[in-house]
Coordinates of C-alpha atoms and ligand atoms in Angstrom, one line a residue:
M1 CA -151.5 -69.8 -75.2
S2 CA -149.8 -72.1 -72.7
A3 CA -150.0 -71.2 -69.0
S4 CA -146.2 -71.1 -68.9
L5 CA -145.9 -68.2 -71.4
E6 CA -144.7 -65.4 -69.2
Q7 CA -146.3 -62.0 -69.7
R8 CA -143.2 -60.1 -70.0
R9 CA -140.7 -58.6 -72.5
N10 CA -137.5 -60.5 -72.4
L11 CA -134.7 -60.4 -74.9
V12 CA -132.2 -63.2 -74.5
T13 CA -130.3 -62.8 -77.9
A14 CA -129.6 -60.0 -80.3
I15 CA -132.6 -59.4 -82.6
P16 CA -132.7 -61.4 -84.8
G17 CA -131.3 -64.4 -82.9
P18 CA -129.4 -67.2 -84.6
R19 CA -132.4 -69.4 -85.1
S20 CA -134.5 -66.6 -86.7
R21 CA -131.6 -65.8 -88.9
E22 CA -131.4 -69.3 -90.1
L23 CA -135.0 -69.5 -90.8
M24 CA -134.9 -66.2 -92.6
T25 CA -132.2 -67.7 -94.9
R26 CA -134.5 -70.6 -95.6
K27 CA -137.5 -68.1 -96.2
K28 CA -135.4 -66.3 -98.8
S29 CA -134.7 -69.4 -100.8
A30 CA -138.2 -70.9 -100.4
V31 CA -140.8 -68.1 -100.2
A32 CA -141.5 -65.6 -103.0
Q33 CA -140.0 -62.2 -102.1
G34 CA -143.4 -60.6 -102.7
V35 CA -144.5 -62.0 -99.3
G36 CA -142.7 -59.5 -97.2
T37 CA -142.2 -59.6 -93.3
T38 CA -142.1 -56.6 -90.9
M39 CA -140.0 -58.2 -88.2
P40 CA -137.0 -60.4 -88.7
V41 CA -138.1 -62.9 -86.0
F42 CA -140.0 -66.2 -86.3
A43 CA -142.7 -66.9 -83.8
V44 CA -143.2 -70.1 -81.8
E45 CA -145.8 -69.2 -79.1
A46 CA -148.1 -66.2 -78.4
G47 CA -150.8 -65.1 -75.9
G48 CA -152.1 -62.4 -73.7
G49 CA -149.9 -59.4 -74.8
V50 CA -146.7 -61.4 -75.8
V51 CA -145.2 -63.1 -78.8
K52 CA -142.3 -65.5 -78.2
D53 CA -139.7 -66.3 -80.9
V54 CA -137.6 -69.3 -81.8
D55 CA -134.7 -68.0 -79.9
G56 CA -136.6 -67.5 -76.7
N57 CA -137.1 -63.7 -76.9
S58 CA -140.5 -62.4 -75.8
F59 CA -141.9 -59.4 -77.5
I60 CA -144.7 -57.0 -76.3
D61 CA -147.5 -57.3 -79.0
L62 CA -148.8 -54.0 -80.1
G63 CA -150.0 -55.3 -83.4
S64 CA -152.3 -58.4 -82.9
G65 CA -151.2 -59.8 -86.3
I66 CA -152.8 -56.7 -87.9
A67 CA -155.8 -56.4 -85.6
V68 CA -156.7 -60.1 -85.7
T69 CA -156.0 -61.5 -82.2
T70 CA -158.2 -59.0 -80.5
V71 CA -159.2 -61.6 -77.9
G72 CA -155.6 -62.6 -77.6
N73 CA -153.5 -65.3 -79.2
S74 CA -154.8 -68.9 -78.6
A75 CA -157.5 -67.3 -76.4
P76 CA -158.7 -70.2 -74.0
R77 CA -162.2 -70.4 -75.3
V78 CA -161.1 -70.3 -78.9
V79 CA -158.6 -73.2 -78.3
D80 CA -161.2 -75.3 -76.5
A81 CA -163.8 -74.8 -79.3
V82 CA -161.4 -75.4 -82.1
R83 CA -160.1 -78.6 -80.5
E84 CA -163.7 -79.8 -80.1
Q85 CA -164.6 -79.0 -83.7
V86 CA -161.4 -80.3 -85.2
E87 CA -162.0 -83.7 -83.6
A88 CA -165.6 -83.8 -84.8
F89 CA -165.0 -82.9 -88.4
T90 CA -162.7 -80.5 -90.2
H91 CA -164.7 -79.8 -93.4
T92 CA -167.9 -80.9 -95.4
C93 CA -168.4 -77.7 -97.3
F94 CA -171.4 -75.7 -96.1
M95 CA -172.7 -75.8 -99.8
I96 CA -172.8 -79.5 -99.6
T97 CA -173.8 -80.8 -96.1
P98 CA -174.3 -77.7 -94.0
Y99 CA -173.6 -77.5 -90.2
E100 CA -174.9 -75.4 -87.3
G101 CA -171.8 -73.4 -86.6
Y102 CA -172.2 -71.4 -89.8
V103 CA -175.8 -70.6 -89.0
A104 CA -174.9 -69.7 -85.4
V105 CA -172.2 -67.3 -86.6
A106 CA -174.7 -65.7 -89.1
E107 CA -177.3 -65.3 -86.2
A108 CA -174.6 -63.8 -84.1
L109 CA -173.5 -61.3 -86.7
N110 CA -177.1 -60.4 -87.5
R111 CA -177.6 -59.7 -83.8
L112 CA -174.4 -57.8 -83.1
T113 CA -174.2 -55.5 -86.2
P114 CA -175.8 -52.1 -86.1
G115 CA -179.6 -51.7 -86.8
D116 CA -182.5 -53.8 -85.7
H117 CA -183.8 -54.5 -89.3
D118 CA -184.0 -58.0 -90.8
K119 CA -180.6 -59.1 -91.6
R120 CA -178.8 -62.1 -93.5
S121 CA -175.1 -63.0 -93.5
A122 CA -172.8 -64.9 -95.7
L123 CA -169.4 -66.2 -94.7
F124 CA -166.1 -66.2 -96.6
N125 CA -162.4 -66.6 -95.8
S126 CA -160.6 -63.3 -96.2
G127 CA -161.3 -59.6 -95.9
A128 CA -160.8 -59.0 -99.6
E129 CA -163.1 -62.0 -100.6
A130 CA -165.8 -60.5 -98.4
V131 CA -165.4 -57.0 -99.8
E132 CA -165.8 -58.6 -103.3
N133 CA -168.9 -60.3 -102.4
A134 CA -170.4 -57.2 -100.8
V135 CA -169.9 -55.5 -104.2
K136 CA -171.5 -58.5 -105.9
I137 CA -174.5 -58.2 -103.7
A138 CA -174.9 -54.5 -104.1
R139 CA -174.7 -54.8 -107.9
A140 CA -177.3 -57.6 -107.9
H141 CA -179.6 -55.6 -105.6
T142 CA -179.4 -52.2 -107.4
K143 CA -178.8 -53.6 -111.0
K144 CA -176.2 -50.9 -111.2
Q145 CA -172.4 -51.2 -111.6
A146 CA -170.2 -48.5 -110.4
V147 CA -168.4 -48.5 -107.0
V148 CA -167.0 -45.6 -105.0
A149 CA -164.1 -46.0 -102.7
F150 CA -162.2 -43.2 -100.9
D151 CA -158.7 -41.6 -100.9
H152 CA -156.3 -43.6 -98.7
A153 CA -158.7 -46.6 -98.8
Y154 CA -157.5 -50.2 -98.3
H155 CA -159.8 -53.0 -99.3
G156 CA -157.4 -55.9 -100.2
R157 CA -155.1 -57.4 -102.8
T158 CA -157.6 -59.3 -105.2
N159 CA -158.2 -57.7 -108.6
L160 CA -161.4 -55.8 -107.6
T161 CA -160.1 -54.8 -104.2
M162 CA -156.8 -53.6 -105.6
A163 CA -158.7 -51.2 -107.8
M164 CA -160.6 -50.1 -104.7
T165 CA -157.3 -49.7 -102.7
A166 CA -155.8 -46.2 -103.1
K167 CA -152.1 -46.9 -102.5
S168 CA -149.9 -47.9 -105.5
M169 CA -146.8 -49.2 -103.8
P170 CA -146.7 -52.0 -102.6
Y171 CA -150.3 -53.0 -103.3
K172 CA -151.0 -52.3 -106.9
S173 CA -147.9 -51.2 -108.9
G174 CA -147.3 -53.5 -111.8
F175 CA -150.4 -55.7 -111.2
G176 CA -152.9 -54.0 -113.5
P177 CA -155.2 -53.7 -115.4
F178 CA -157.6 -53.2 -112.6
S179 CA -161.3 -54.0 -112.4
P180 CA -163.3 -51.2 -114.2
E181 CA -166.1 -49.0 -112.7
V182 CA -164.3 -48.3 -109.6
Y183 CA -164.1 -44.5 -108.7
R184 CA -162.4 -42.6 -105.9
A185 CA -163.9 -39.8 -103.8
P186 CA -162.0 -37.5 -101.4
L187 CA -162.2 -38.4 -97.7
S188 CA -162.5 -36.3 -94.5
Y189 CA -159.1 -36.1 -93.1
P190 CA -159.3 -33.7 -90.2
Y191 CA -155.4 -33.3 -89.7
R192 CA -154.7 -32.6 -93.3
D193 CA -157.9 -30.9 -94.5
E194 CA -158.3 -27.2 -94.7
K195 CA -159.4 -25.8 -91.3
N196 CA -162.8 -24.8 -92.6
V197 CA -163.6 -28.4 -93.9
D198 CA -165.7 -30.0 -91.2
G199 CA -167.4 -33.3 -91.6
A200 CA -170.5 -31.7 -93.4
A201 CA -168.2 -29.9 -95.9
A202 CA -166.1 -32.9 -96.5
A203 CA -169.2 -34.9 -97.2
R204 CA -170.5 -32.2 -99.6
R205 CA -167.1 -32.3 -101.4
A206 CA -167.3 -36.2 -101.7
I207 CA -170.9 -36.2 -102.8
T208 CA -170.2 -33.5 -105.5
Y209 CA -167.5 -35.7 -106.9
I210 CA -169.6 -38.6 -106.9
E211 CA -172.5 -36.9 -108.5
K212 CA -170.4 -35.2 -111.2
Q213 CA -168.0 -38.1 -112.0
V214 CA -170.1 -41.1 -111.6
G215 CA -173.8 -40.3 -111.2
A216 CA -176.1 -41.8 -108.8
A217 CA -178.0 -43.6 -111.6
N218 CA -174.9 -45.6 -112.3
L219 CA -173.7 -46.3 -108.8
A220 CA -174.3 -49.5 -106.9
A221 CA -172.2 -49.0 -103.8
V222 CA -170.2 -46.7 -101.7
V223 CA -167.5 -48.5 -99.7
I224 CA -165.9 -47.0 -96.8
E225 CA -163.8 -47.9 -93.8
P226 CA -165.4 -46.0 -90.9
I227 CA -161.9 -45.6 -89.5
Q228 CA -159.3 -46.2 -92.1
G229 CA -156.8 -49.0 -91.4
E230 CA -153.8 -49.3 -93.7
G231 CA -154.5 -45.7 -95.1
G232 CA -153.4 -44.2 -91.6
F233 CA -156.0 -44.7 -88.9
I234 CA -157.9 -41.7 -90.2
V235 CA -161.0 -40.8 -88.1
P236 CA -163.3 -38.7 -90.4
A237 CA -164.7 -35.5 -88.9
E238 CA -167.9 -35.7 -87.0
G239 CA -170.9 -35.7 -89.4
F240 CA -169.0 -37.0 -92.4
L241 CA -170.2 -40.7 -92.3
P242 CA -173.8 -40.0 -91.5
A243 CA -174.0 -37.5 -94.4
I244 CA -172.6 -39.9 -96.9
A245 CA -174.8 -42.7 -95.6
E246 CA -178.0 -40.5 -95.9
W247 CA -177.1 -39.6 -99.5
C248 CA -176.7 -43.3 -100.3
T249 CA -180.1 -44.0 -98.9
A250 CA -181.7 -41.2 -100.8
N251 CA -180.1 -42.3 -104.1
N252 CA -180.6 -46.1 -104.1
V253 CA -176.9 -46.6 -103.5
V254 CA -175.8 -49.3 -101.0
F255 CA -173.6 -48.0 -98.2
I256 CA -171.1 -50.6 -97.3
A257 CA -169.0 -50.3 -94.2
D258 CA -165.6 -52.1 -94.5
E259 CA -165.0 -53.0 -90.8
V260 CA -162.4 -55.6 -91.5
Q261 CA -159.9 -53.8 -89.4
S262 CA -162.1 -51.6 -87.2
G263 CA -164.7 -54.3 -86.1
F264 CA -165.2 -56.6 -83.3
A265 CA -164.6 -54.4 -80.2
R266 CA -161.4 -53.0 -81.5
T267 CA -162.4 -49.3 -81.4
G268 CA -164.4 -49.4 -78.0
E269 CA -167.6 -50.2 -79.7
M270 CA -168.5 -53.6 -81.3
F271 CA -168.3 -51.8 -84.7
A272 CA -166.7 -48.5 -85.4
C273 CA -169.6 -47.1 -87.3
E274 CA -171.5 -47.1 -84.0
H275 CA -169.5 -44.1 -82.8
D276 CA -171.2 -42.1 -85.7
G277 CA -174.6 -43.5 -85.2
V278 CA -174.5 -44.9 -88.7
V279 CA -176.3 -48.1 -89.7
P280 CA -174.6 -49.4 -92.9
D281 CA -176.7 -51.4 -95.4
L282 CA -173.9 -54.0 -95.6
I283 CA -171.0 -54.4 -93.2
V284 CA -167.9 -56.4 -94.0
T285 CA -166.1 -58.1 -91.1
A286 CA -163.0 -60.4 -90.9
K287 CA -159.7 -60.2 -89.0
G288 CA -161.0 -60.0 -85.2
I289 CA -164.0 -62.1 -85.9
A290 CA -162.4 -65.5 -85.2
G291 CA -159.4 -65.1 -82.9
G292 CA -156.9 -65.8 -85.7
L293 CA -158.7 -68.4 -87.9
P294 CA -159.5 -67.3 -91.4
L295 CA -163.1 -66.2 -91.5
S296 CA -164.9 -63.2 -93.0
A297 CA -168.5 -62.1 -93.5
V298 CA -170.9 -59.8 -95.3
T299 CA -174.0 -59.0 -93.0
G300 CA -176.7 -56.7 -94.2
R301 CA -180.3 -55.9 -95.0
A302 CA -182.2 -59.1 -95.8
E303 CA -183.7 -57.7 -99.1
M304 CA -180.2 -56.8 -100.4
M305 CA -178.4 -59.8 -99.2
D306 CA -181.1 -62.0 -100.8
A307 CA -180.8 -60.1 -104.2
A308 CA -178.1 -62.7 -105.2
H309 CA -179.7 -65.8 -106.7
V310 CA -179.2 -69.3 -105.1
S311 CA -175.6 -70.5 -105.5
G312 CA -174.5 -67.0 -106.6
L313 CA -172.4 -66.6 -103.4
G314 CA -170.1 -69.1 -101.8
G315 CA -166.7 -70.8 -102.0
T316 CA -165.2 -74.2 -100.9
Y317 CA -164.0 -73.0 -97.6
G318 CA -166.3 -70.1 -96.7
G319 CA -167.5 -70.4 -93.1
N320 CA -165.3 -73.4 -92.5
P321 CA -166.5 -75.3 -89.4
I322 CA -163.3 -74.8 -87.4
A323 CA -163.3 -71.0 -88.2
C324 CA -167.0 -70.8 -87.2
A325 CA -166.3 -72.6 -83.8
A326 CA -163.5 -70.1 -83.3
A327 CA -165.8 -67.2 -84.1
L328 CA -168.5 -68.3 -81.7
A329 CA -165.9 -68.7 -78.9
T330 CA -164.4 -65.2 -79.9
I331 CA -167.8 -63.5 -79.7
E332 CA -168.4 -65.2 -76.3
T333 CA -165.1 -64.0 -75.1
I334 CA -165.7 -60.3 -76.1
E335 CA -169.1 -60.4 -74.4
A336 CA -168.2 -62.4 -71.3
D337 CA -164.9 -60.6 -70.6
G338 CA -166.2 -57.0 -71.4
L339 CA -163.7 -56.5 -74.0
V340 CA -165.6 -53.6 -75.6
E341 CA -165.1 -51.7 -72.3
R342 CA -161.4 -52.9 -72.2
A343 CA -160.9 -51.3 -75.5
R344 CA -162.0 -48.0 -74.1
Q345 CA -159.7 -48.3 -71.2
I346 CA -156.8 -48.9 -73.6
E347 CA -157.8 -45.8 -75.4
R348 CA -157.7 -43.8 -72.3
L349 CA -154.2 -45.0 -71.3
M350 CA -152.7 -44.7 -74.8
L351 CA -154.1 -41.3 -75.7
D352 CA -153.1 -39.9 -72.4
R353 CA -149.4 -41.0 -72.8
L354 CA -149.2 -40.2 -76.4
H355 CA -150.6 -36.7 -75.9
R356 CA -148.1 -36.1 -73.2
L357 CA -145.4 -37.2 -75.5
Q358 CA -146.7 -34.9 -78.2
A359 CA -146.7 -32.0 -75.9
D360 CA -142.9 -32.3 -75.7
D361 CA -142.2 -33.3 -79.3
D362 CA -143.9 -31.7 -82.2
R363 CA -142.8 -34.5 -84.6
L364 CA -145.9 -36.2 -83.2
G365 CA -148.0 -34.3 -85.6
D366 CA -151.3 -36.0 -84.9
V367 CA -152.3 -38.5 -82.2
R368 CA -155.7 -40.1 -83.1
G369 CA -157.9 -43.2 -83.1
R370 CA -160.4 -44.9 -81.1
G371 CA -160.2 -47.7 -78.5
A372 CA -157.3 -50.1 -79.2
M373 CA -156.9 -48.6 -82.7
I374 CA -154.5 -45.7 -82.0
A375 CA -151.9 -44.0 -84.2
V376 CA -149.4 -41.2 -84.3
E377 CA -148.8 -39.4 -87.6
I378 CA -145.2 -38.4 -87.7
V379 CA -143.9 -35.3 -89.4
K380 CA -140.8 -33.1 -89.6
S381 CA -140.5 -30.8 -86.7
G382 CA -142.2 -27.4 -87.2
T383 CA -144.1 -28.7 -90.3
D384 CA -146.8 -31.0 -91.3
E385 CA -144.5 -32.6 -93.8
P386 CA -144.7 -36.5 -93.5
D387 CA -141.5 -38.1 -92.1
P388 CA -141.6 -41.8 -93.3
L389 CA -137.9 -42.2 -92.5
L390 CA -138.3 -41.3 -88.9
T391 CA -141.4 -43.4 -88.7
N392 CA -139.5 -46.5 -89.9
A393 CA -136.5 -45.7 -87.6
I394 CA -138.9 -45.6 -84.6
A395 CA -140.6 -48.8 -85.6
A396 CA -137.2 -50.6 -86.2
A397 CA -135.8 -49.4 -82.9
S398 CA -138.9 -50.6 -81.1
H399 CA -138.6 -53.9 -82.8
L400 CA -134.9 -54.3 -81.6
A401 CA -136.0 -53.4 -78.2
G402 CA -138.7 -56.1 -78.0
V403 CA -141.9 -54.3 -79.1
I404 CA -144.1 -55.2 -82.1
V405 CA -145.3 -52.1 -83.7
L406 CA -146.6 -51.5 -87.2
T407 CA -146.6 -48.6 -89.6
C408 CA -149.2 -47.5 -92.1
G409 CA -150.4 -44.4 -93.9
T410 CA -150.4 -43.3 -97.6
Y411 CA -147.2 -41.4 -96.8
G412 CA -145.8 -44.2 -94.7
N413 CA -145.5 -41.9 -91.7
V414 CA -148.1 -43.3 -89.3
L415 CA -147.1 -45.5 -86.4
R416 CA -150.0 -47.6 -85.4
F417 CA -151.0 -49.5 -82.3
L418 CA -153.3 -52.5 -82.3
P419 CA -152.7 -54.3 -79.0
P420 CA -154.7 -57.5 -78.2
L421 CA -157.4 -56.5 -75.7
A422 CA -155.9 -59.3 -73.5
I423 CA -152.8 -57.2 -72.8
S424 CA -152.1 -55.9 -69.4
D425 CA -151.7 -52.3 -68.5
E426 CA -148.2 -53.0 -67.4
L427 CA -147.1 -54.4 -70.7
L428 CA -148.9 -51.6 -72.7
N429 CA -147.2 -49.0 -70.6
E430 CA -143.8 -50.7 -71.0
G431 CA -144.4 -51.0 -74.8
L432 CA -145.1 -47.2 -74.9
D433 CA -142.0 -46.5 -72.8
V434 CA -139.9 -48.2 -75.5
V435 CA -141.6 -46.2 -78.3
A436 CA -141.0 -43.0 -76.3
A437 CA -137.3 -43.8 -75.8
A438 CA -137.1 -44.5 -79.6
F439 CA -138.4 -40.9 -80.2
K440 CA -135.7 -39.6 -77.9
D441 CA -132.9 -41.7 -79.4
N442 CA -133.9 -40.4 -82.8
A443 CA -133.9 -36.7 -81.8
Ligands
PLZ501 N1 -160.3 -54.2 -95.6 C1 -160.1 -52.4 -94.0 O1 -157.6 -53.6 -93.3 C2 -156.6 -56.0 -94.4 C3 -153.7 -56.2 -95.0 C4 -152.2 -56.1 -94.9 P1 -157.6 -59.6 -96.1 N2 -155.7 -55.2 -93.9 C5 -154.3 -55.8 -93.7 C6 -151.5 -56.4 -96.2 O2 -150.4 -56.0 -96.3 O3 -152.0 -57.3 -96.9 C7 -158.0 -55.4 -94.9 C8 -158.4 -54.2 -94.2 C9 -159.6 -53.6 -94.6 C10 -160.0 -55.3 -96.2 C11 -158.8 -55.9 -95.9 C12 -158.4 -57.2 -96.5 O4 -158.5 -58.3 -95.7 O5 -158.1 -60.5 -95.0 O6 -156.2 -59.3 -95.8 O7 -158.0 -60.0 -97.4

């Protein structure tokens, strides 16, 4: 981020402006339509809490490029580290001539992830690729095959992770057949579960499904997002995650936490499973790990990680030196700038404002989340019926008014907020003012 990037919302053209419109025309004739875009504007610069477009409009960023630029876009330490690395060398392939940065990232992950047991890490490029590798490792360790994922889960767009992802449109429809031996269990969803289904009861329900439909004897791994991302920022009821993790341990099943979206200070802990006191066997990270450079990882118990034979894990670019340099600078930034605590401050500010909004407007059916991973589930007034049309209208109105917000949820009715932790309170409040006005305008 250049020092000249002003930290304010400023619209100087209609949205989209003429240059963005021109680029969108080029996009339509050059890029496959399967690659969609949420906003109609093209970025040229970003940093702090702002994204600037080609027409000179500045947007408040409440999305962080889907929870990636947690330390801020072009965060100063990341820029310096990347510049230094790119001038030294760009790639040798860690599997050919290794380099220190990869090892240092593995050491940092082993130190930062929950549990003080002996750990190992392996690095990859995308979240989906890391999830796939976590499953490979669990299968190699247990010598079993089946995998359980949950309702509303999102784990990626590759063949195995499409099978693990719950939502058909847009992620799976027409792209089958999907990987076999993937089963789905019911989640704990406090807003939509019957009132008597607490965390323990939801865990019993899930475990019964798993035991009856799969059988522990066949099950290699249970994969779960401690707070679901694309599925709607669903925070399971207290006790749910520990009960599932305990059952896994008792049954020689690898408990894999997919913290691709929830990890790296996002939720007011370094990792979301820490809120529940859960120590996963394997933890999958990506997104926030490297300040915007493509990097992902699997970290876990040494004896499980080492179950895969030599050269059984890897990939040409996995743990690319530039991405590793960015990750080390990102971790340094989180620690030196107290960003875990910053995420907690953001939680207080956002929940307070959204709860006040909810008190006057029952279309905000549920306000939930942790840290800087906060959402509103939008319903039709007087009911709990999902209202995806209103959700899209609120998001679109916010976009036109200069605020980047995203939607999610199986029913498409969740407005989610993932601000960079580098955002100011002032911008955050202004962004929420815009969203509040959008609710009023859509009364
Ligand atoms: N696991 C929990 O959130 C990525 C994807 C959006 P990749 N989520 C955003 C989209 O439309 O593609 C994600 C996630 C969780 C895995 C992934 C996959 O990570 O880096 O996108 O492969």
